mmCIF file of C-alpha atoms in Angstrom:
data_model
loop_
_atom_site.group_PDB
_atom_site.id
_atom_site.type_symbol
_atom_site.label_atom_id
_atom_site.label_comp_id
_atom_site.label_asym_id
_atom_site.label_seq_id
_atom_site.Cartn_x
_atom_site.Cartn_y
_atom_site.Cartn_z
ATOM 1 C CA MET A 259 85.182 89.657 99.059
ATOM 2 C CA GLU A 260 87.928 87.865 100.092
ATOM 3 C CA PHE A 261 91.480 88.893 100.837
ATOM 4 C CA GLY A 262 94.759 86.382 100.368
ATOM 5 C CA LEU A 263 97.685 86.585 101.500
ATOM 6 C CA ASN A 264 99.036 88.730 99.117
ATOM 7 C CA SER A 265 96.346 91.599 99.442
ATOM 8 C CA ILE A 266 96.580 91.971 102.775
ATOM 9 C CA LEU A 267 100.488 91.821 102.667
ATOM 10 C CA ILE A 268 99.603 95.255 99.718
ATOM 11 C CA PHE A 269 98.019 96.790 102.658
ATOM 12 C CA LEU A 270 100.888 95.981 105.529
ATOM 13 C CA ILE A 271 103.248 97.552 103.129
ATOM 14 C CA CYS A 272 101.050 100.289 102.405
ATOM 15 C CA TYR A 273 100.876 101.480 105.820
ATOM 16 C CA LEU A 274 104.307 101.233 106.946
ATOM 17 C CA ILE A 275 105.102 103.695 103.168
ATOM 18 C CA GLY A 276 102.780 106.130 104.547
ATOM 19 C CA SER A 277 104.211 105.732 108.103
ATOM 20 C CA PHE A 278 107.406 106.859 107.372
ATOM 21 C CA PRO A 279 107.509 110.630 109.426
ATOM 22 C CA ALA A 280 109.513 112.671 106.766
ATOM 23 C CA GLY A 281 107.976 115.733 108.051
ATOM 24 C CA TYR A 282 109.216 114.668 112.006
ATOM 25 C CA LEU A 283 112.048 113.350 110.460
ATOM 26 C CA PHE A 284 113.751 116.813 108.519
ATOM 27 C CA VAL A 285 112.337 119.129 111.869
ATOM 28 C CA LYS A 286 114.517 116.489 114.110
ATOM 29 C CA THR A 287 117.646 116.165 112.019
ATOM 30 C CA SER A 288 117.634 119.754 110.475
ATOM 31 C CA HIS A 289 116.285 122.125 113.906
ATOM 32 C CA ARG A 290 116.416 119.759 116.534
ATOM 33 C CA LYS A 291 113.022 120.100 117.015
ATOM 34 C CA ASP A 292 110.238 117.493 117.797
ATOM 35 C CA LEU A 293 107.183 118.186 115.765
ATOM 36 C CA THR A 294 104.662 115.818 117.859
ATOM 37 C CA LYS A 295 105.995 117.469 121.326
ATOM 38 C CA GLU A 296 106.044 121.320 119.630
ATOM 39 C CA GLY A 297 102.887 122.911 117.913
ATOM 40 C CA SER A 298 100.177 121.269 117.165
ATOM 41 C CA GLY A 299 101.511 117.741 117.534
ATOM 42 C CA ASN A 300 101.056 117.493 114.026
ATOM 43 C CA VAL A 301 104.148 115.883 111.779
ATOM 44 C CA GLY A 302 102.524 117.890 108.488
ATOM 45 C CA THR A 303 103.710 120.276 106.020
ATOM 46 C CA PHE A 304 101.336 123.346 108.356
ATOM 47 C CA ASN A 305 102.997 122.530 111.686
ATOM 48 C CA ALA A 306 106.762 121.942 110.260
ATOM 49 C CA ILE A 307 106.699 125.034 108.770
ATOM 50 C CA LYS A 308 105.983 126.771 112.512
ATOM 51 C CA VAL A 309 107.696 124.922 114.252
ATOM 52 C CA SER A 310 110.973 125.064 112.245
ATOM 53 C CA GLY A 311 110.566 128.466 111.265
ATOM 54 C CA SER A 312 111.622 127.484 107.209
ATOM 55 C CA LYS A 313 109.308 127.661 104.412
ATOM 56 C CA LEU A 314 111.862 125.037 102.565
ATOM 57 C CA THR A 315 111.074 122.685 104.911
ATOM 58 C CA GLY A 316 107.577 122.733 104.465
ATOM 59 C CA ILE A 317 107.943 122.642 101.248
ATOM 60 C CA LEU A 318 110.345 119.125 101.674
ATOM 61 C CA VAL A 319 107.822 117.306 103.850
ATOM 62 C CA LEU A 320 104.867 118.206 101.473
ATOM 63 C CA ILE A 321 106.554 116.871 98.443
ATOM 64 C CA PHE A 322 107.848 113.949 100.494
ATOM 65 C CA ASP A 323 103.822 113.403 101.717
ATOM 66 C CA PHE A 324 102.608 113.547 98.394
ATOM 67 C CA PHE A 325 104.907 111.302 96.476
ATOM 68 C CA LYS A 326 104.233 109.158 99.546
ATOM 69 C CA GLY A 327 100.214 109.240 98.140
ATOM 70 C CA ALA A 328 101.007 109.404 94.651
ATOM 71 C CA ILE A 329 103.897 106.568 93.932
ATOM 72 C CA PRO A 330 102.687 103.636 95.390
ATOM 73 C CA VAL A 331 99.356 104.062 94.036
ATOM 74 C CA PHE A 332 100.683 104.064 90.571
ATOM 75 C CA LEU A 333 101.907 101.488 90.610
ATOM 76 C CA LEU A 334 99.508 99.225 92.389
ATOM 77 C CA ALA A 335 96.654 100.744 89.898
ATOM 78 C CA LYS A 336 98.946 99.297 86.794
ATOM 79 C CA VAL A 337 98.808 96.309 88.521
ATOM 80 C CA PHE A 338 95.598 95.972 90.421
ATOM 81 C CA ASN A 339 93.628 98.013 87.064
ATOM 82 C CA ASP A 340 90.135 95.735 87.536
ATOM 83 C CA ASP A 341 90.600 95.006 90.893
ATOM 84 C CA VAL A 342 89.730 98.590 92.635
ATOM 85 C CA ILE A 343 88.577 97.597 96.197
ATOM 86 C CA THR A 344 92.120 96.133 96.649
ATOM 87 C CA LEU A 345 93.625 99.690 95.554
ATOM 88 C CA TYR A 346 91.187 101.525 97.443
ATOM 89 C CA ILE A 347 92.090 99.647 100.595
ATOM 90 C CA ALA A 348 95.492 99.794 99.899
ATOM 91 C CA SER A 349 95.209 103.429 99.552
ATOM 92 C CA VAL A 350 92.996 104.040 102.810
ATOM 93 C CA PHE A 351 95.964 101.852 104.093
ATOM 94 C CA LEU A 352 98.204 105.302 103.034
ATOM 95 C CA ILE A 353 96.762 107.580 104.903
ATOM 96 C CA LEU A 354 96.417 105.456 108.197
ATOM 97 C CA GLY A 355 99.724 104.865 108.311
ATOM 98 C CA HIS A 356 100.805 109.098 107.544
ATOM 99 C CA ASN A 357 97.757 109.905 110.279
ATOM 100 C CA TYR A 358 98.715 106.844 112.682
ATOM 101 C CA SER A 359 102.750 106.374 112.294
ATOM 102 C CA VAL A 360 103.634 103.077 114.042
ATOM 103 C CA TRP A 361 107.058 104.775 114.719
ATOM 104 C CA LEU A 362 105.460 107.797 116.437
ATOM 105 C CA LYS A 363 103.272 105.833 118.897
ATOM 106 C CA PHE A 364 100.636 106.277 116.027
ATOM 107 C CA LYS A 365 101.171 109.740 116.080
ATOM 108 C CA GLY A 366 100.876 110.990 112.905
ATOM 109 C CA GLY A 367 100.410 114.058 109.898
ATOM 110 C CA ARG A 368 96.776 115.160 108.593
ATOM 111 C CA GLY A 369 96.233 113.457 105.589
ATOM 112 C CA LEU A 370 95.581 115.939 103.470
ATOM 113 C CA ALA A 371 99.521 115.947 101.626
ATOM 114 C CA THR A 372 99.359 111.931 101.148
ATOM 115 C CA GLY A 373 95.506 112.199 99.917
ATOM 116 C CA ALA A 374 96.082 114.334 97.335
ATOM 117 C CA GLY A 375 99.181 112.502 96.420
ATOM 118 C CA ILE A 376 96.288 109.329 95.532
ATOM 119 C CA PHE A 377 93.382 111.800 94.524
ATOM 120 C CA LEU A 378 96.425 112.805 91.463
ATOM 121 C CA VAL A 379 96.817 109.123 90.522
ATOM 122 C CA LEU A 380 93.085 108.338 91.043
ATOM 123 C CA ASN A 381 91.351 111.325 90.059
ATOM 124 C CA TYR A 382 92.661 114.527 89.121
ATOM 125 C CA TRP A 383 89.204 115.856 88.962
ATOM 126 C CA ILE A 384 88.383 115.721 92.570
ATOM 127 C CA LEU A 385 91.889 116.841 93.341
ATOM 128 C CA LEU A 386 91.431 119.981 91.351
ATOM 129 C CA PHE A 387 88.154 120.812 93.069
ATOM 130 C CA TRP A 388 89.987 120.170 96.998
ATOM 131 C CA CYS A 389 92.352 122.674 96.003
ATOM 132 C CA LEU A 390 89.899 124.958 94.418
ATOM 133 C CA ILE A 391 87.841 125.539 97.213
ATOM 134 C CA TRP A 392 91.035 125.178 99.672
ATOM 135 C CA VAL A 393 92.113 128.518 97.576
ATOM 136 C CA VAL A 394 88.362 130.113 97.760
ATOM 137 C CA LEU A 395 87.820 129.862 101.308
ATOM 138 C CA ARG A 396 91.675 131.147 101.770
ATOM 139 C CA LEU A 397 90.672 133.958 99.535
ATOM 140 C CA VAL A 398 87.669 134.787 101.641
ATOM 141 C CA LYS A 399 89.876 134.955 105.250
ATOM 142 C CA GLN A 400 89.632 131.127 106.596
ATOM 143 C CA GLU A 401 92.232 129.710 108.637
ATOM 144 C CA VAL A 402 94.590 127.148 106.750
ATOM 145 C CA LEU A 403 92.991 124.248 109.004
ATOM 146 C CA ILE A 404 89.334 125.529 108.239
ATOM 147 C CA SER A 405 90.080 126.125 104.359
ATOM 148 C CA ASN A 406 91.236 122.272 105.051
ATOM 149 C CA TYR A 407 88.048 121.328 107.208
ATOM 150 C CA ILE A 408 85.067 122.566 104.680
ATOM 151 C CA ALA A 409 86.973 121.916 101.286
ATOM 152 C CA THR A 410 87.674 118.027 102.584
ATOM 153 C CA LEU A 411 83.383 117.734 103.958
ATOM 154 C CA PHE A 412 82.704 119.143 100.251
ATOM 155 C CA LEU A 413 84.852 115.763 98.436
ATOM 156 C CA PRO A 414 82.024 112.788 98.508
ATOM 157 C CA LEU A 415 79.656 115.334 97.481
ATOM 158 C CA PHE A 416 81.585 115.868 94.233
ATOM 159 C CA ALA A 417 82.645 112.872 93.962
ATOM 160 C CA VAL A 418 78.920 111.837 92.591
ATOM 161 C CA ALA A 419 78.478 114.439 91.215
ATOM 162 C CA LEU A 420 81.934 113.608 88.814
ATOM 163 C CA TYR A 421 81.088 109.536 88.128
ATOM 164 C CA LEU A 422 77.320 109.667 87.692
ATOM 165 C CA HIS A 423 78.527 112.330 84.940
ATOM 166 C CA ASP A 424 81.012 109.501 83.672
ATOM 167 C CA ILE A 425 84.168 112.018 83.647
ATOM 168 C CA GLU A 426 87.172 110.503 82.534
ATOM 169 C CA THR A 427 89.778 109.615 85.600
ATOM 170 C CA THR A 428 93.355 110.471 85.746
ATOM 171 C CA ILE A 429 94.431 106.330 85.357
ATOM 172 C CA LYS A 430 92.059 104.372 82.624
ATOM 173 C CA ILE A 431 90.560 102.892 85.914
ATOM 174 C CA ASN A 432 87.825 100.026 85.230
ATOM 175 C CA ARG A 433 84.486 102.398 84.525
ATOM 176 C CA THR A 434 82.563 99.025 85.574
ATOM 177 C CA SER A 435 83.461 99.956 88.831
ATOM 178 C CA ASP A 436 79.952 100.856 91.373
ATOM 179 C CA VAL A 437 79.720 104.332 91.941
ATOM 180 C CA ASN A 438 78.788 103.562 95.679
ATOM 181 C CA LEU A 439 82.279 102.252 95.989
ATOM 182 C CA ILE A 440 84.237 104.988 94.620
ATOM 183 C CA VAL A 441 81.732 107.137 96.864
ATOM 184 C CA ILE A 442 82.425 104.854 99.889
ATOM 185 C CA PHE A 443 86.304 105.434 98.998
ATOM 186 C CA VAL A 444 85.986 109.047 98.781
ATOM 187 C CA ILE A 445 84.269 109.129 101.994
ATOM 188 C CA CYS A 446 86.616 106.631 103.921
ATOM 189 C CA ILE A 447 89.481 109.572 102.868
ATOM 190 C CA SER A 448 87.275 112.745 103.778
ATOM 191 C CA LEU A 449 86.710 111.266 107.320
ATOM 192 C CA LEU A 450 90.616 110.410 107.798
ATOM 193 C CA VAL A 451 91.047 113.711 107.066
ATOM 194 C CA ILE A 452 88.619 115.035 108.932
ATOM 195 C CA ILE A 453 88.867 113.924 111.892
ATOM 196 C CA ARG A 454 92.491 114.762 112.451
ATOM 197 C CA HIS A 455 91.421 118.476 112.696
ATOM 198 C CA PRO A 456 89.529 118.322 115.999
ATOM 199 C CA GLU A 457 90.274 121.698 116.919
ATOM 200 C CA VAL A 458 88.562 122.968 114.004
ATOM 201 C CA LEU A 459 85.562 120.791 115.226
ATOM 202 C CA ARG A 460 85.792 123.089 118.609
ATOM 203 C CA LYS A 461 86.199 126.847 116.810
ATOM 204 C CA ILE A 462 82.953 125.905 114.831
ATOM 205 C CA PHE A 463 80.665 123.771 116.804
ATOM 206 C CA PRO A 464 82.697 125.110 120.639
ATOM 207 C CA SER A 465 79.195 123.982 122.297
ATOM 208 C CA ALA A 466 78.882 120.006 120.434
ATOM 209 C CA ALA A 467 82.878 120.103 121.390
ATOM 210 C CA LYS A 468 82.014 120.583 125.241
ATOM 211 C CA ASN A 469 79.365 117.992 124.760
ATOM 212 C CA LEU A 470 82.472 115.934 123.477
ATOM 213 C CA ASN A 471 84.690 116.518 126.536
ATOM 214 C CA LYS A 472 82.380 115.837 129.201
#
């Protein structure tokens, strides 16, 4: 597997697009508060609402971060329909940029909204499953972050079932793609989201968290 200068440039551009700190800027300009220094320190929707006290601000952050994932992947899918590896890696770089923004000293969000935008384009069934599990967990009184965490854990298993049954994708991505490659991609996205939920690990596995801190 080789990547030319064009591919490397695409990955870099995707990282920079992902790293645009919409939540930080919205809250900073509208509420004069620094998301990286208040609340959880996260620049995503949940912390934006918590710190600003404004649901409208949170919705704006959610929309921007969602389309920050959806629009670049939609455009890339039109160009690299037969090169899913480039498409998948570019998608990963969008999440990396969002979670570890170069403009915020590599702080960022959790990757949920940006990941949702990516899955809307690549496979809306994965997004629907993700949202369904999240809603069910919230209805049984799970906290938002725990719901995020558990729903994301199930994504790779659902991806296996989805592609083994050859369920259609949103965009007609090359169906000759190896199912292992697709699952690896979903695992990568899931891991990038999960590792941005360290407080959940401390709640669910307190003894393991203590050992990690030693």
